[in-house]
Amino acid sequence: MENTTASPPLASQVDHLVVVAASLEQGVQWCERVLGITPGPGGEHALMGTHNRLFSIASPAFPTAYFEIIAIQPGKPCTRPAPARRWFDLDDLELQLQLSKGGPQLAHFAASTARAQGGVRALARLGLDRGELLEASRMTPQGLLSWKITVREDGQRLFYGALPTLIQWGETHPSQSMAPSGITLQSLHASHPRPDALRAGYEAIGLAGVGLSQGPPNLIATLQTPHGLVTLESKGI
């Protein structure tokens, strides 16, 4: 007898914010100046030739959220087969120029889900290529951290960073080992000239907790920090 049991709806939530920087040192200095804390330790991504610093921004609305500051690691090439590029548009020359002139910038966010491959297929049905689901890992003091993450061959974020990268964690989520940082994510909002198309993408992956409106491309994160409320914007980079 044919099994007609339908798959449960996809569900995803904000996993982490992505701030890109021309160098990790600049990212740390920016964090200390703008957010009022020194970011916690991160790691290296050999496949992408990048490295990061991380800290928790968990709040009741975003219980496992964290913050990533990421940059190209000096002297470390992207080892993906050519012509593949680094994630988060880090190889984009225009973005690199903006970072060198304007400093670190909120650029993107990732959404966690238990069914990343299903999310890729759901977006593909809308004509949205979220990219290949890559397996990645890095060693931490607490042991091996492993995950699956969507990365397009061209490294593009899509919708000016407002369509999240999908991530599916292994047994351990990195926020489990992060102490409270003194910073909490209060809200995340996206604006885009084509909000209906972006909304369809959010609905396809069951994304919760992200506001959406029509307007110039922007990703707006409001954080409670030692400096009070701070709003970060991508401003269409």
PDB file of C-alpha atoms in Angstrom:
ATOM      1  CA  MET A   1       0.000   0.000   0.000  1.00  0.00           C
ATOM      2  CA  GLU A   2       1.341   3.437  -0.934  1.00  0.00           C
ATOM      3  CA  ASN A   3       2.500   5.623   1.932  1.00  0.00           C
ATOM      4  CA  THR A   4       0.643   8.917   1.652  1.00  0.00           C
ATOM      5  CA  THR A   5       1.933  10.430   4.880  1.00  0.00           C
ATOM      6  CA  ALA A   6       2.922  14.007   4.169  1.00  0.00           C
ATOM      7  CA  SER A   7       6.192  15.411   5.438  1.00  0.00           C
ATOM      8  CA  PRO A   8       5.806  17.858   8.320  1.00  0.00           C
ATOM      9  CA  PRO A   9       6.117  21.534   7.371  1.00  0.00           C
ATOM     10  CA  LEU A  10       9.609  22.947   7.263  1.00  0.00           C
ATOM     11  CA  ALA A  11      10.619  25.124  10.185  1.00  0.00           C
ATOM     12  CA  SER A  12      13.632  27.389  10.632  1.00  0.00           C
ATOM     13  CA  GLN A  13      14.749  30.123  12.999  1.00  0.00           C
ATOM     14  CA  VAL A  14      17.394  32.818  13.149  1.00  0.00           C
ATOM     15  CA  ASP A  15      20.685  31.076  13.902  1.00  0.00           C
ATOM     16  CA  HIS A  16      23.255  33.840  13.661  1.00  0.00           C
ATOM     17  CA  LEU A  17      23.950  37.296  12.289  1.00  0.00           C
ATOM     18  CA  VAL A  18      26.897  37.740   9.929  1.00  0.00           C
ATOM     19  CA  VAL A  19      29.059  40.867  10.056  1.00  0.00           C
ATOM     20  CA  VAL A  20      31.768  40.927   7.386  1.00  0.00           C
ATOM     21  CA  ALA A  21      35.051  42.774   7.815  1.00  0.00           C
ATOM     22  CA  ALA A  22      38.111  43.588   5.722  1.00  0.00           C
ATOM     23  CA  SER A  23      40.180  41.940   8.463  1.00  0.00           C
ATOM     24  CA  LEU A  24      39.297  40.126  11.639  1.00  0.00           C
ATOM     25  CA  GLU A  25      41.316  42.643  13.652  1.00  0.00           C
ATOM     26  CA  GLN A  26      39.164  45.461  12.255  1.00  0.00           C
ATOM     27  CA  GLY A  27      36.080  43.417  13.109  1.00  0.00           C
ATOM     28  CA  VAL A  28      37.163  43.031  16.726  1.00  0.00           C
ATOM     29  CA  GLN A  29      37.932  46.755  17.058  1.00  0.00           C
ATOM     30  CA  TRP A  30      34.558  47.623  15.517  1.00  0.00           C
ATOM     31  CA  CYS A  31      32.777  45.306  17.955  1.00  0.00           C
ATOM     32  CA  GLU A  32      34.505  46.854  20.952  1.00  0.00           C
ATOM     33  CA  ARG A  33      33.694  50.371  19.759  1.00  0.00           C
ATOM     34  CA  VAL A  34      30.122  49.878  18.520  1.00  0.00           C
ATOM     35  CA  LEU A  35      28.778  47.076  20.703  1.00  0.00           C
ATOM     36  CA  GLY A  36      30.883  47.513  23.804  1.00  0.00           C
ATOM     37  CA  ILE A  37      32.350  44.024  24.184  1.00  0.00           C
ATOM     38  CA  THR A  38      35.332  42.032  22.966  1.00  0.00           C
ATOM     39  CA  PRO A  39      34.012  39.128  20.874  1.00  0.00           C
ATOM     40  CA  GLY A  40      34.667  35.588  22.004  1.00  0.00           C
ATOM     41  CA  PRO A  41      36.890  33.078  20.233  1.00  0.00           C
ATOM     42  CA  GLY A  42      35.990  31.597  16.874  1.00  0.00           C
ATOM     43  CA  GLY A  43      37.871  29.423  14.442  1.00  0.00           C
ATOM     44  CA  GLU A  44      39.191  28.888  10.939  1.00  0.00           C
ATOM     45  CA  HIS A  45      37.413  27.538   7.863  1.00  0.00           C
ATOM     46  CA  ALA A  46      40.028  25.795   5.713  1.00  0.00           C
ATOM     47  CA  LEU A  47      37.631  25.225   2.803  1.00  0.00           C
ATOM     48  CA  MET A  48      36.797  28.915   2.524  1.00  0.00           C
ATOM     49  CA  GLY A  49      40.024  30.527   3.695  1.00  0.00           C
ATOM     50  CA  THR A  50      38.155  32.536   6.330  1.00  0.00           C
ATOM     51  CA  HIS A  51      38.199  32.931  10.091  1.00  0.00           C
ATOM     52  CA  ASN A  52      35.796  34.378  12.630  1.00  0.00           C
ATOM     53  CA  ARG A  53      35.013  35.528  16.154  1.00  0.00           C
ATOM     54  CA  LEU A  54      31.742  34.651  17.873  1.00  0.00           C
ATOM     55  CA  PHE A  55      29.552  35.578  20.834  1.00  0.00           C
ATOM     56  CA  SER A  56      26.069  34.823  22.067  1.00  0.00           C
ATOM     57  CA  ILE A  57      23.172  37.202  21.397  1.00  0.00           C
ATOM     58  CA  ALA A  58      20.517  34.796  22.691  1.00  0.00           C
ATOM     59  CA  SER A  59      17.259  36.292  23.937  1.00  0.00           C
ATOM     60  CA  PRO A  60      13.776  34.934  24.671  1.00  0.00           C
ATOM     61  CA  ALA A  61      12.749  35.637  21.068  1.00  0.00           C
ATOM     62  CA  PHE A  62      15.966  34.145  19.622  1.00  0.00           C
ATOM     63  CA  PRO A  63      17.014  31.483  22.149  1.00  0.00           C
ATOM     64  CA  THR A  64      20.075  30.092  20.340  1.00  0.00           C
ATOM     65  CA  ALA A  65      21.173  33.125  18.327  1.00  0.00           C
ATOM     66  CA  TYR A  66      24.789  34.179  18.134  1.00  0.00           C
ATOM     67  CA  PHE A  67      26.879  36.792  16.340  1.00  0.00           C
ATOM     68  CA  GLU A  68      29.626  36.081  13.822  1.00  0.00           C
ATOM     69  CA  ILE A  69      32.322  38.487  12.692  1.00  0.00           C
ATOM     70  CA  ILE A  70      34.033  36.966   9.658  1.00  0.00           C
ATOM     71  CA  ALA A  71      36.878  37.944   7.335  1.00  0.00           C
ATOM     72  CA  ILE A  72      39.187  36.431   4.760  1.00  0.00           C
ATOM     73  CA  GLN A  73      42.171  34.893   6.522  1.00  0.00           C
ATOM     74  CA  PRO A  74      45.454  36.406   5.237  1.00  0.00           C
ATOM     75  CA  GLY A  75      47.432  33.984   3.122  1.00  0.00           C
ATOM     76  CA  LYS A  76      44.687  31.360   3.119  1.00  0.00           C
ATOM     77  CA  PRO A  77      43.079  30.701  -0.276  1.00  0.00           C
ATOM     78  CA  CYS A  78      39.612  29.371  -0.844  1.00  0.00           C
ATOM     79  CA  THR A  79      40.220  25.689  -1.558  1.00  0.00           C
ATOM     80  CA  ARG A  80      36.905  25.017  -3.311  1.00  0.00           C
ATOM     81  CA  PRO A  81      37.440  23.890  -6.916  1.00  0.00           C
ATOM     82  CA  ALA A  82      37.553  26.881  -9.291  1.00  0.00           C
ATOM     83  CA  PRO A  83      35.528  28.868 -10.198  1.00  0.00           C
ATOM     84  CA  ALA A  84      33.787  28.501  -6.826  1.00  0.00           C
ATOM     85  CA  ARG A  85      34.081  31.472  -4.479  1.00  0.00           C
ATOM     86  CA  ARG A  86      33.978  32.103  -0.745  1.00  0.00           C
ATOM     87  CA  TRP A  87      30.688  32.330   1.124  1.00  0.00           C
ATOM     88  CA  PHE A  88      28.872  35.571   2.018  1.00  0.00           C
ATOM     89  CA  ASP A  89      30.155  37.407  -1.106  1.00  0.00           C
ATOM     90  CA  LEU A  90      33.558  37.829   0.548  1.00  0.00           C
ATOM     91  CA  ASP A  91      35.289  37.565  -2.842  1.00  0.00           C
ATOM     92  CA  ASP A  92      33.105  40.295  -4.338  1.00  0.00           C
ATOM     93  CA  LEU A  93      35.375  43.236  -5.231  1.00  0.00           C
ATOM     94  CA  GLU A  94      32.668  45.843  -4.699  1.00  0.00           C
ATOM     95  CA  LEU A  95      31.935  44.505  -1.228  1.00  0.00           C
ATOM     96  CA  GLN A  96      35.629  44.444  -0.398  1.00  0.00           C
ATOM     97  CA  LEU A  97      35.928  48.090  -1.483  1.00  0.00           C
ATOM     98  CA  GLN A  98      32.987  49.089   0.713  1.00  0.00           C
ATOM     99  CA  LEU A  99      34.476  47.296   3.702  1.00  0.00           C
ATOM    100  CA  SER A 100      37.853  48.979   3.197  1.00  0.00           C
ATOM    101  CA  LYS A 101      36.189  52.398   3.070  1.00  0.00           C
ATOM    102  CA  GLY A 102      33.330  52.036   5.556  1.00  0.00           C
ATOM    103  CA  GLY A 103      34.484  49.361   7.960  1.00  0.00           C
ATOM    104  CA  PRO A 104      32.712  46.171   9.097  1.00  0.00           C
ATOM    105  CA  GLN A 105      29.104  45.780   8.080  1.00  0.00           C
ATOM    106  CA  LEU A 106      26.086  43.639   8.853  1.00  0.00           C
ATOM    107  CA  ALA A 107      25.658  41.633   5.651  1.00  0.00           C
ATOM    108  CA  HIS A 108      23.616  38.508   6.183  1.00  0.00           C
ATOM    109  CA  PHE A 109      22.076  36.003   8.561  1.00  0.00           C
ATOM    110  CA  ALA A 110      21.804  32.239   8.743  1.00  0.00           C
ATOM    111  CA  ALA A 111      18.708  30.243   9.642  1.00  0.00           C
ATOM    112  CA  SER A 112      18.959  26.877  11.355  1.00  0.00           C
ATOM    113  CA  THR A 113      16.718  23.992  10.419  1.00  0.00           C
ATOM    114  CA  ALA A 114      16.598  20.261  11.008  1.00  0.00           C
ATOM    115  CA  ARG A 115      15.922  19.695   7.290  1.00  0.00           C
ATOM    116  CA  ALA A 116      18.301  21.842   5.283  1.00  0.00           C
ATOM    117  CA  GLN A 117      18.053  19.709   2.147  1.00  0.00           C
ATOM    118  CA  GLY A 118      14.289  20.055   2.257  1.00  0.00           C
ATOM    119  CA  GLY A 119      14.724  23.802   2.527  1.00  0.00           C
ATOM    120  CA  VAL A 120      16.980  23.830  -0.530  1.00  0.00           C
ATOM    121  CA  ARG A 121      14.339  21.939  -2.500  1.00  0.00           C
ATOM    122  CA  ALA A 122      11.532  24.197  -1.276  1.00  0.00           C
ATOM    123  CA  LEU A 123      13.420  27.296  -2.389  1.00  0.00           C
ATOM    124  CA  ALA A 124      14.309  25.687  -5.718  1.00  0.00           C
ATOM    125  CA  ARG A 125      10.595  25.242  -6.418  1.00  0.00           C
ATOM    126  CA  LEU A 126      10.369  29.037  -6.228  1.00  0.00           C
ATOM    127  CA  GLY A 127      13.267  29.425  -8.650  1.00  0.00           C
ATOM    128  CA  LEU A 128      15.667  30.347  -5.829  1.00  0.00           C
ATOM    129  CA  ASP A 129      19.028  28.566  -5.921  1.00  0.00           C
ATOM    130  CA  ARG A 130      20.237  28.636  -2.326  1.00  0.00           C
ATOM    131  CA  GLY A 131      23.253  26.545  -3.288  1.00  0.00           C
ATOM    132  CA  GLU A 132      24.804  23.192  -2.557  1.00  0.00           C
ATOM    133  CA  LEU A 133      24.577  21.753   0.937  1.00  0.00           C
ATOM    134  CA  LEU A 134      28.194  21.437   2.061  1.00  0.00           C
ATOM    135  CA  GLU A 135      29.438  19.477   5.055  1.00  0.00           C
ATOM    136  CA  ALA A 136      31.787  21.423   7.293  1.00  0.00           C
ATOM    137  CA  SER A 137      33.468  21.040  10.666  1.00  0.00           C
ATOM    138  CA  ARG A 138      36.089  22.552  12.918  1.00  0.00           C
ATOM    139  CA  MET A 139      37.708  21.534  16.179  1.00  0.00           C
ATOM    140  CA  THR A 140      36.830  23.482  19.323  1.00  0.00           C
ATOM    141  CA  PRO A 141      37.966  23.152  22.952  1.00  0.00           C
ATOM    142  CA  GLN A 142      34.688  21.317  23.553  1.00  0.00           C
ATOM    143  CA  GLY A 143      35.254  18.874  20.684  1.00  0.00           C
ATOM    144  CA  LEU A 144      34.372  18.640  17.013  1.00  0.00           C
ATOM    145  CA  LEU A 145      31.703  21.030  15.778  1.00  0.00           C
ATOM    146  CA  SER A 146      30.022  19.827  12.586  1.00  0.00           C
ATOM    147  CA  TRP A 147      27.317  21.252  10.388  1.00  0.00           C
ATOM    148  CA  LYS A 148      25.804  21.331   6.911  1.00  0.00           C
ATOM    149  CA  ILE A 149      25.465  24.701   5.210  1.00  0.00           C
ATOM    150  CA  THR A 150      24.166  26.007   1.906  1.00  0.00           C
ATOM    151  CA  VAL A 151      26.744  27.785  -0.242  1.00  0.00           C
ATOM    152  CA  ARG A 152      26.273  28.818  -3.853  1.00  0.00           C
ATOM    153  CA  GLU A 153      29.175  28.256  -6.208  1.00  0.00           C
ATOM    154  CA  ASP A 154      29.311  32.007  -6.829  1.00  0.00           C
ATOM    155  CA  GLY A 155      29.169  32.713  -3.081  1.00  0.00           C
ATOM    156  CA  GLN A 156      26.211  35.083  -3.430  1.00  0.00           C
ATOM    157  CA  ARG A 157      23.937  35.796  -0.478  1.00  0.00           C
ATOM    158  CA  LEU A 158      20.792  36.654  -2.561  1.00  0.00           C
ATOM    159  CA  PHE A 159      18.258  39.444  -1.899  1.00  0.00           C
ATOM    160  CA  TYR A 160      21.142  41.626  -0.652  1.00  0.00           C
ATOM    161  CA  GLY A 161      21.695  39.200   2.208  1.00  0.00           C
ATOM    162  CA  ALA A 162      18.055  39.025   3.315  1.00  0.00           C
ATOM    163  CA  LEU A 163      17.441  35.433   2.173  1.00  0.00           C
ATOM    164  CA  PRO A 164      19.212  33.410   4.851  1.00  0.00           C
ATOM    165  CA  THR A 165      21.858  30.813   4.372  1.00  0.00           C
ATOM    166  CA  LEU A 166      20.493  27.513   5.686  1.00  0.00           C
ATOM    167  CA  ILE A 167      22.457  25.650   8.322  1.00  0.00           C
ATOM    168  CA  GLN A 168      21.842  22.281   9.933  1.00  0.00           C
ATOM    169  CA  TRP A 169      23.918  21.558  13.007  1.00  0.00           C
ATOM    170  CA  GLY A 170      25.151  18.169  14.111  1.00  0.00           C
ATOM    171  CA  GLU A 171      24.850  16.976  17.696  1.00  0.00           C
ATOM    172  CA  THR A 172      26.170  20.238  19.161  1.00  0.00           C
ATOM    173  CA  HIS A 173      25.071  23.819  18.582  1.00  0.00           C
ATOM    174  CA  PRO A 174      27.888  26.349  19.131  1.00  0.00           C
ATOM    175  CA  SER A 175      25.748  28.566  21.362  1.00  0.00           C
ATOM    176  CA  GLN A 176      25.712  25.783  23.974  1.00  0.00           C
ATOM    177  CA  SER A 177      29.302  26.610  24.895  1.00  0.00           C
ATOM    178  CA  MET A 178      28.933  30.412  24.764  1.00  0.00           C
ATOM    179  CA  ALA A 179      28.599  32.351  27.987  1.00  0.00           C
ATOM    180  CA  PRO A 180      26.205  35.317  28.037  1.00  0.00           C
ATOM    181  CA  SER A 181      27.922  38.246  26.344  1.00  0.00           C
ATOM    182  CA  GLY A 182      25.859  41.117  27.677  1.00  0.00           C
ATOM    183  CA  ILE A 183      24.307  41.536  24.218  1.00  0.00           C
ATOM    184  CA  THR A 184      20.896  40.210  23.192  1.00  0.00           C
ATOM    185  CA  LEU A 185      19.106  40.276  19.847  1.00  0.00           C
ATOM    186  CA  GLN A 186      15.828  42.147  20.178  1.00  0.00           C
ATOM    187  CA  SER A 187      14.593  42.089  16.583  1.00  0.00           C
ATOM    188  CA  LEU A 188      15.578  41.362  12.988  1.00  0.00           C
ATOM    189  CA  HIS A 189      13.825  43.028  10.063  1.00  0.00           C
ATOM    190  CA  ALA A 190      14.378  42.944   6.304  1.00  0.00           C
ATOM    191  CA  SER A 191      13.227  45.375   3.655  1.00  0.00           C
ATOM    192  CA  HIS A 192      13.394  44.765  -0.075  1.00  0.00           C
ATOM    193  CA  PRO A 193      11.878  46.196  -3.267  1.00  0.00           C
ATOM    194  CA  ARG A 194      10.314  42.754  -3.953  1.00  0.00           C
ATOM    195  CA  PRO A 195       9.000  41.749  -0.533  1.00  0.00           C
ATOM    196  CA  ASP A 196       6.492  39.242  -1.938  1.00  0.00           C
ATOM    197  CA  ALA A 197       9.274  37.172  -3.504  1.00  0.00           C
ATOM    198  CA  LEU A 198      11.302  37.294  -0.313  1.00  0.00           C
ATOM    199  CA  ARG A 199       8.253  36.478   1.804  1.00  0.00           C
ATOM    200  CA  ALA A 200       7.608  33.415  -0.341  1.00  0.00           C
ATOM    201  CA  GLY A 201      11.152  32.299   0.408  1.00  0.00           C
ATOM    202  CA  TYR A 202      10.646  32.775   4.136  1.00  0.00           C
ATOM    203  CA  GLU A 203       7.395  30.827   4.033  1.00  0.00           C
ATOM    204  CA  ALA A 204       9.005  28.015   2.015  1.00  0.00           C
ATOM    205  CA  ILE A 205      11.554  27.371   4.771  1.00  0.00           C
ATOM    206  CA  GLY A 206       9.131  28.104   7.624  1.00  0.00           C
ATOM    207  CA  LEU A 207      11.219  31.013   8.877  1.00  0.00           C
ATOM    208  CA  ALA A 208       9.944  32.611  12.062  1.00  0.00           C
ATOM    209  CA  GLY A 209      10.905  35.812  13.835  1.00  0.00           C
ATOM    210  CA  VAL A 210      12.016  38.041  10.936  1.00  0.00           C
ATOM    211  CA  GLY A 211       9.973  41.117   9.986  1.00  0.00           C
ATOM    212  CA  LEU A 212       9.629  42.086   6.339  1.00  0.00           C
ATOM    213  CA  SER A 213       8.550  45.213   4.477  1.00  0.00           C
ATOM    214  CA  GLN A 214       8.852  46.877   1.088  1.00  0.00           C
ATOM    215  CA  GLY A 215      11.643  49.385   0.671  1.00  0.00           C
ATOM    216  CA  PRO A 216      15.298  49.776  -0.256  1.00  0.00           C
ATOM    217  CA  PRO A 217      17.363  46.629   0.391  1.00  0.00           C
ATOM    218  CA  ASN A 218      18.259  46.519   4.065  1.00  0.00           C
ATOM    219  CA  LEU A 219      18.726  44.131   6.936  1.00  0.00           C
ATOM    220  CA  ILE A 220      18.132  45.747  10.325  1.00  0.00           C
ATOM    221  CA  ALA A 221      19.151  44.135  13.605  1.00  0.00           C
ATOM    222  CA  THR A 222      18.371  45.743  16.956  1.00  0.00           C
ATOM    223  CA  LEU A 223      20.531  44.649  19.871  1.00  0.00           C
ATOM    224  CA  GLN A 224      20.563  45.441  23.564  1.00  0.00           C
ATOM    225  CA  THR A 225      24.193  46.147  24.430  1.00  0.00           C
ATOM    226  CA  PRO A 226      26.324  47.700  27.183  1.00  0.00           C
ATOM    227  CA  HIS A 227      25.964  50.898  25.132  1.00  0.00           C
ATOM    228  CA  GLY A 228      22.158  50.630  25.176  1.00  0.00           C
ATOM    229  CA  LEU A 229      20.068  49.769  22.125  1.00  0.00           C
ATOM    230  CA  VAL A 230      22.180  49.576  18.962  1.00  0.00           C
ATOM    231  CA  THR A 231      20.755  49.189  15.467  1.00  0.00           C
ATOM    232  CA  LEU A 232      22.896  47.614  12.763  1.00  0.00           C
ATOM    233  CA  GLU A 233      21.938  47.963   9.102  1.00  0.00           C
ATOM    234  CA  SER A 234      23.238  46.346   5.945  1.00  0.00           C
ATOM    235  CA  LYS A 235      22.036  49.246   3.762  1.00  0.00           C
ATOM    236  CA  GLY A 236      21.954  47.185   0.627  1.00  0.00           C
ATOM    237  CA  ILE A 237      25.561  46.047   0.465  1.00  0.00           C
TER     238      ILE A 237
END
